Amino acid sequence: MRAFLDLVFPPRCAGCDLPGTLLCDRCRAAVPRIDPASACSRCGAPVTGVSCAECAGRTFAFRAARSAALLEPPVSRAIVVLKDGGERRYAAVLASLLAEAADGWLGQGDVLVPVPASPAARRRRGFDHALDVTRALGTLTGMPVAEVLRSKVTADQRTLGREQRAANRAGSFDVTGEVTGGRVVLVDDVFTTGATLDAAARALIGVGSPTIRALSVARACSRATPAEVRA
Ligand SMILES: [Zn+2]
Ligand SMILES: [Zn+2]
């Protein structure tokens, strides 16, 4: 299937448009990775000073967060091409960045729980990108995936502003199954305000999941989210 797709729709690098690859070696090396050693353990943002300006004054239901990279090219482009271009082969590329970033952070007993897209977005795209990424991460790491969250959002996130989006998604998840094994690691594509992951974590805490962490491909910092990757 993969070979067939490559033949019919030859991929192009999300960074430099080089044909024949989804992300060339040069652009992969240039991914703006976030060094976990100098990142905020609460929200995953890179921290330059003593404290984290990104999450100051905010409370999260998840205990810790990690993001693989900043929401900048080529990662931001790869996410757009996956989500809105329907290029699902990027799920594995993004999952490989997650696996690198979460090396030593994920461990025995962790269960990967994808943060589901809104029903409207899922209908529009025909698939759930975060689910694709989470499954690919499960395949890469051998970790279990539990699809136990369901989004209750009905408004199309694209029509809303940043704050409205956060409010729209907050408190908007149902838990549809049980997470056996215990330690939940939520997986999403972008961490912007943390409101979506917080809502997902709260839903799981509500049914008794004790330890929840949040893993995302990209961290949008300092209110500089590119409009193209919204919703
Ligand atoms: Zn490239
Ligand atoms: Zn922080």
CSV table of N, CA, C and O in Angstrom, one decimal, residues 9-73:
chain,number,residue,atom,x,y,z
A,9,PHE,N,1.1,9.1,-5.6
A,9,PHE,CA,1.3,10.4,-5.1
A,9,PHE,C,2.7,10.6,-4.5
A,9,PHE,O,2.8,10.4,-3.3
A,10,PRO,N,3.6,10.8,-5.3
A,10,PRO,CA,5.0,10.9,-4.8
A,10,PRO,C,5.1,12.0,-3.7
A,10,PRO,O,4.6,13.1,-3.9
A,11,PRO,N,5.6,11.6,-2.5
A,11,PRO,CA,5.7,12.6,-1.5
A,11,PRO,C,6.7,13.7,-1.8
A,11,PRO,O,7.6,13.6,-2.6
A,12,ARG,N,6.5,14.8,-1.1
A,12,ARG,CA,7.5,15.9,-1.1
A,12,ARG,C,7.8,16.3,0.3
A,12,ARG,O,7.0,16.3,1.2
A,13,CYS,N,9.1,16.7,0.5
A,13,CYS,CA,9.5,17.1,1.8
A,13,CYS,C,8.7,18.3,2.3
A,13,CYS,O,8.5,19.3,1.6
A,14,ALA,N,8.2,18.2,3.6
A,14,ALA,CA,7.4,19.3,4.2
A,14,ALA,C,8.3,20.5,4.5
A,14,ALA,O,7.8,21.6,4.7
A,15,GLY,N,9.6,20.3,4.4
A,15,GLY,CA,10.5,21.4,4.7
A,15,GLY,C,10.9,22.1,3.4
A,15,GLY,O,10.9,23.4,3.3
A,16,CYS,N,11.4,21.4,2.4
A,16,CYS,CA,12.0,22.0,1.2
A,16,CYS,C,11.4,21.6,-0.1
A,16,CYS,O,12.0,21.9,-1.2
A,17,ASP,N,10.3,20.8,-0.1
A,17,ASP,CA,9.7,20.3,-1.3
A,17,ASP,C,10.5,19.3,-2.1
A,17,ASP,O,10.1,19.0,-3.2
A,18,LEU,N,11.6,18.8,-1.6
A,18,LEU,CA,12.3,17.8,-2.3
A,18,LEU,C,11.4,16.6,-2.6
A,18,LEU,O,10.8,16.1,-1.7
A,19,PRO,N,11.3,16.2,-3.8
A,19,PRO,CA,10.5,15.0,-4.1
A,19,PRO,C,11.0,13.7,-3.6
A,19,PRO,O,12.2,13.6,-3.4
A,20,GLY,N,10.1,12.8,-3.3
A,20,GLY,CA,10.5,11.4,-3.0
A,20,GLY,C,10.7,11.2,-1.5
A,20,GLY,O,11.0,10.1,-1.1
A,21,THR,N,10.4,12.2,-0.7
A,21,THR,CA,10.5,12.0,0.8
A,21,THR,C,9.4,12.9,1.5
A,21,THR,O,9.1,14.0,1.0
A,22,LEU,N,8.9,12.5,2.6
A,22,LEU,CA,8.0,13.3,3.4
A,22,LEU,C,8.8,14.3,4.2
A,22,LEU,O,8.3,15.4,4.4
A,23,LEU,N,10.0,14.0,4.6
A,23,LEU,CA,10.8,14.9,5.4
A,23,LEU,C,12.3,14.4,5.1
A,23,LEU,O,12.7,13.4,5.6
A,24,CYS,N,13.0,15.3,4.4
A,24,CYS,CA,14.3,14.9,4.0
A,24,CYS,C,15.3,14.9,5.2
A,24,CYS,O,14.9,15.5,6.3
A,25,ASP,N,16.4,14.3,5.1
A,25,ASP,CA,17.3,14.2,6.3
A,25,ASP,C,17.8,15.6,6.7
A,25,ASP,O,17.9,15.8,8.0
A,26,ARG,N,17.9,16.5,5.8
A,26,ARG,CA,18.4,17.8,6.1
A,26,ARG,C,17.3,18.6,7.0
A,26,ARG,O,17.6,19.2,8.0
A,27,CYS,N,16.1,18.5,6.5
A,27,CYS,CA,15.0,19.2,7.2
A,27,CYS,C,14.7,18.5,8.5
A,27,CYS,O,14.3,19.1,9.5
A,28,ARG,N,14.8,17.2,8.6
A,28,ARG,CA,14.6,16.4,9.8
A,28,ARG,C,15.6,16.9,10.9
A,28,ARG,O,15.3,17.1,12.0
A,29,ALA,N,16.8,17.1,10.4
A,29,ALA,CA,17.9,17.6,11.3
A,29,ALA,C,17.6,19.0,11.8
A,29,ALA,O,18.0,19.4,12.9
A,30,ALA,N,16.9,19.8,10.9
A,30,ALA,CA,16.6,21.2,11.2
A,30,ALA,C,15.3,21.4,12.0
A,30,ALA,O,14.9,22.5,12.3
A,31,VAL,N,14.6,20.3,12.4
A,31,VAL,CA,13.4,20.4,13.2
A,31,VAL,C,13.7,21.1,14.5
A,31,VAL,O,14.6,20.8,15.1
A,32,PRO,N,12.9,22.2,14.8
A,32,PRO,CA,13.2,23.0,16.0
A,32,PRO,C,12.8,22.2,17.3
A,32,PRO,O,11.7,22.5,17.9
A,33,ARG,N,13.5,21.2,17.6
A,33,ARG,CA,13.2,20.3,18.7
A,33,ARG,C,13.3,21.1,20.0
A,33,ARG,O,14.1,22.0,20.1
A,34,ILE,N,12.5,20.6,21.0
A,34,ILE,CA,12.6,21.2,22.3
A,34,ILE,C,13.4,20.3,23.2
A,34,ILE,O,13.0,19.1,23.3
A,35,ASP,N,14.4,20.8,23.8
A,35,ASP,CA,15.3,20.0,24.6
A,35,ASP,C,14.6,19.8,26.0
A,35,ASP,O,14.3,20.8,26.7
A,36,PRO,N,14.2,18.6,26.3
A,36,PRO,CA,13.5,18.4,27.6
A,36,PRO,C,14.3,18.9,28.8
A,36,PRO,O,13.6,19.3,29.8
A,37,ALA,N,15.6,18.9,28.7
A,37,ALA,CA,16.4,19.3,29.8
A,37,ALA,C,16.1,20.8,30.2
A,37,ALA,O,16.3,21.2,31.3
A,38,SER,N,15.8,21.6,29.2
A,38,SER,CA,15.5,23.0,29.5
A,38,SER,C,14.1,23.4,29.1
A,38,SER,O,13.8,24.5,28.8
A,39,ALA,N,13.2,22.4,29.3
A,39,ALA,CA,11.8,22.7,29.0
A,39,ALA,C,11.0,22.7,30.3
A,39,ALA,O,11.4,22.0,31.3
A,40,CYS,N,9.9,23.4,30.3
A,40,CYS,CA,9.0,23.4,31.5
A,40,CYS,C,8.3,22.0,31.6
A,40,CYS,O,7.8,21.5,30.7
A,41,SER,N,8.5,21.4,32.8
A,41,SER,CA,7.9,20.0,32.9
A,41,SER,C,6.4,20.0,33.0
A,41,SER,O,5.7,19.1,32.7
A,42,ARG,N,5.8,21.2,33.3
A,42,ARG,CA,4.3,21.3,33.4
A,42,ARG,C,3.7,21.4,32.0
A,42,ARG,O,2.7,20.9,31.7
A,43,CYS,N,4.3,22.3,31.2
A,43,CYS,CA,3.6,22.6,29.9
A,43,CYS,C,4.5,22.3,28.7
A,43,CYS,O,4.0,22.5,27.6
A,44,GLY,N,5.7,21.9,28.9
A,44,GLY,CA,6.5,21.5,27.7
A,44,GLY,C,7.2,22.6,26.9
A,44,GLY,O,7.9,22.4,26.0
A,45,ALA,N,7.0,23.9,27.4
A,45,ALA,CA,7.5,25.0,26.6
A,45,ALA,C,9.0,25.1,27.0
A,45,ALA,O,9.4,24.8,28.1
A,46,PRO,N,9.8,25.6,26.0
A,46,PRO,CA,11.2,25.9,26.3
A,46,PRO,C,11.3,27.0,27.4
A,46,PRO,O,10.5,28.0,27.2
A,47,VAL,N,12.1,26.9,28.4
A,47,VAL,CA,12.2,27.9,29.4
A,47,VAL,C,13.6,28.5,29.3
A,47,VAL,O,14.6,27.8,29.4
A,48,THR,N,13.6,29.8,29.2
A,48,THR,CA,14.9,30.5,29.2
A,48,THR,C,15.3,31.1,30.5
A,48,THR,O,16.5,31.1,30.9
A,49,GLY,N,14.3,31.5,31.3
A,49,GLY,CA,14.6,32.1,32.6
A,49,GLY,C,14.4,31.1,33.7
A,49,GLY,O,14.6,29.9,33.5
A,50,VAL,N,14.1,31.7,34.9
A,50,VAL,CA,13.9,30.8,36.1
A,50,VAL,C,12.6,30.1,36.0
A,50,VAL,O,12.5,28.9,36.4
A,51,SER,N,11.6,30.8,35.6
A,51,SER,CA,10.2,30.2,35.6
A,51,SER,C,9.6,30.3,34.2
A,51,SER,O,10.1,31.0,33.3
A,52,CYS,N,8.6,29.5,34.0
A,52,CYS,CA,8.0,29.4,32.7
A,52,CYS,C,6.9,30.5,32.5
A,52,CYS,O,5.9,30.5,33.2
A,53,ALA,N,7.1,31.4,31.5
A,53,ALA,CA,6.1,32.4,31.3
A,53,ALA,C,4.9,31.9,30.6
A,53,ALA,O,3.8,32.5,30.6
A,54,GLU,N,5.0,30.8,29.9
A,54,GLU,CA,3.9,30.2,29.1
A,54,GLU,C,2.7,29.7,30.0
A,54,GLU,O,1.6,29.8,29.6
A,55,CYS,N,3.1,29.1,31.1
A,55,CYS,CA,2.0,28.5,31.9
A,55,CYS,C,1.8,29.1,33.3
A,55,CYS,O,1.1,28.6,34.1
A,56,ALA,N,2.5,30.3,33.5
A,56,ALA,CA,2.4,31.0,34.8
A,56,ALA,C,0.9,31.3,35.0
A,56,ALA,O,0.2,31.8,34.1
A,57,GLY,N,0.4,31.0,36.2
A,57,GLY,CA,-1.0,31.3,36.5
A,57,GLY,C,-2.0,30.3,36.0
A,57,GLY,O,-3.2,30.5,36.2
A,58,ARG,N,-1.5,29.3,35.3
A,58,ARG,CA,-2.5,28.3,34.7
A,58,ARG,C,-2.4,27.0,35.6
A,58,ARG,O,-1.3,26.7,36.0
A,59,THR,N,-3.5,26.4,35.7
A,59,THR,CA,-3.5,25.1,36.3
A,59,THR,C,-3.9,24.0,35.3
A,59,THR,O,-4.8,24.3,34.5
A,60,PHE,N,-3.3,22.9,35.3
A,60,PHE,CA,-3.6,21.8,34.4
A,60,PHE,C,-4.0,20.6,35.2
A,60,PHE,O,-3.4,20.3,36.3
A,61,ALA,N,-4.9,19.8,34.6
A,61,ALA,CA,-5.3,18.5,35.3
A,61,ALA,C,-4.2,17.4,35.0
A,61,ALA,O,-4.2,16.4,35.7
A,62,PHE,N,-3.4,17.6,34.0
A,62,PHE,CA,-2.3,16.7,33.7
A,62,PHE,C,-1.1,17.1,34.5
A,62,PHE,O,-0.9,18.2,34.9
A,63,ARG,N,-0.3,16.1,34.9
A,63,ARG,CA,0.7,16.3,35.8
A,63,ARG,C,2.0,16.8,35.1
A,63,ARG,O,2.8,17.5,35.8
A,64,ALA,N,2.2,16.5,33.9
A,64,ALA,CA,3.4,16.9,33.2
A,64,ALA,C,3.1,16.9,31.7
A,64,ALA,O,2.1,16.3,31.2
A,65,ALA,N,3.9,17.7,31.0
A,65,ALA,CA,3.7,17.8,29.5
A,65,ALA,C,5.0,17.8,28.8
A,65,ALA,O,6.0,18.3,29.3
A,66,ARG,N,5.0,17.2,27.6
A,66,ARG,CA,6.2,17.3,26.8
A,66,ARG,C,5.8,17.5,25.3
A,66,ARG,O,4.8,16.9,24.9
A,67,SER,N,6.5,18.3,24.6
A,67,SER,CA,6.3,18.5,23.2
A,67,SER,C,7.6,18.2,22.5
A,67,SER,O,8.7,18.5,23.0
A,68,ALA,N,7.5,17.7,21.3
A,68,ALA,CA,8.7,17.3,20.5
A,68,ALA,C,9.4,18.5,20.0
A,68,ALA,O,10.6,18.6,19.9
A,69,ALA,N,8.6,19.5,19.5
A,69,ALA,CA,9.3,20.6,18.7
A,69,ALA,C,8.4,21.8,18.8
A,69,ALA,O,7.2,21.8,19.3
A,70,LEU,N,9.0,22.9,18.4
A,70,LEU,CA,8.2,24.2,18.3
A,70,LEU,C,7.3,24.1,17.1
A,70,LEU,O,7.6,23.4,16.1
A,71,LEU,N,6.2,24.8,17.2
A,71,LEU,CA,5.2,24.8,16.0
A,71,LEU,C,5.8,25.8,15.0
A,71,LEU,O,5.3,26.9,14.8
A,72,GLU,N,6.8,25.3,14.3
A,72,GLU,CA,7.4,26.1,13.2
A,72,GLU,C,7.7,25.1,12.1
A,72,GLU,O,7.7,23.9,12.3
A,73,PRO,N,8.0,25.7,10.9
A,73,PRO,CA,8.4,24.8,9.8
A,73,PRO,C,9.7,24.0,10.2
A,73,PRO,O,10.5,24.5,10.9
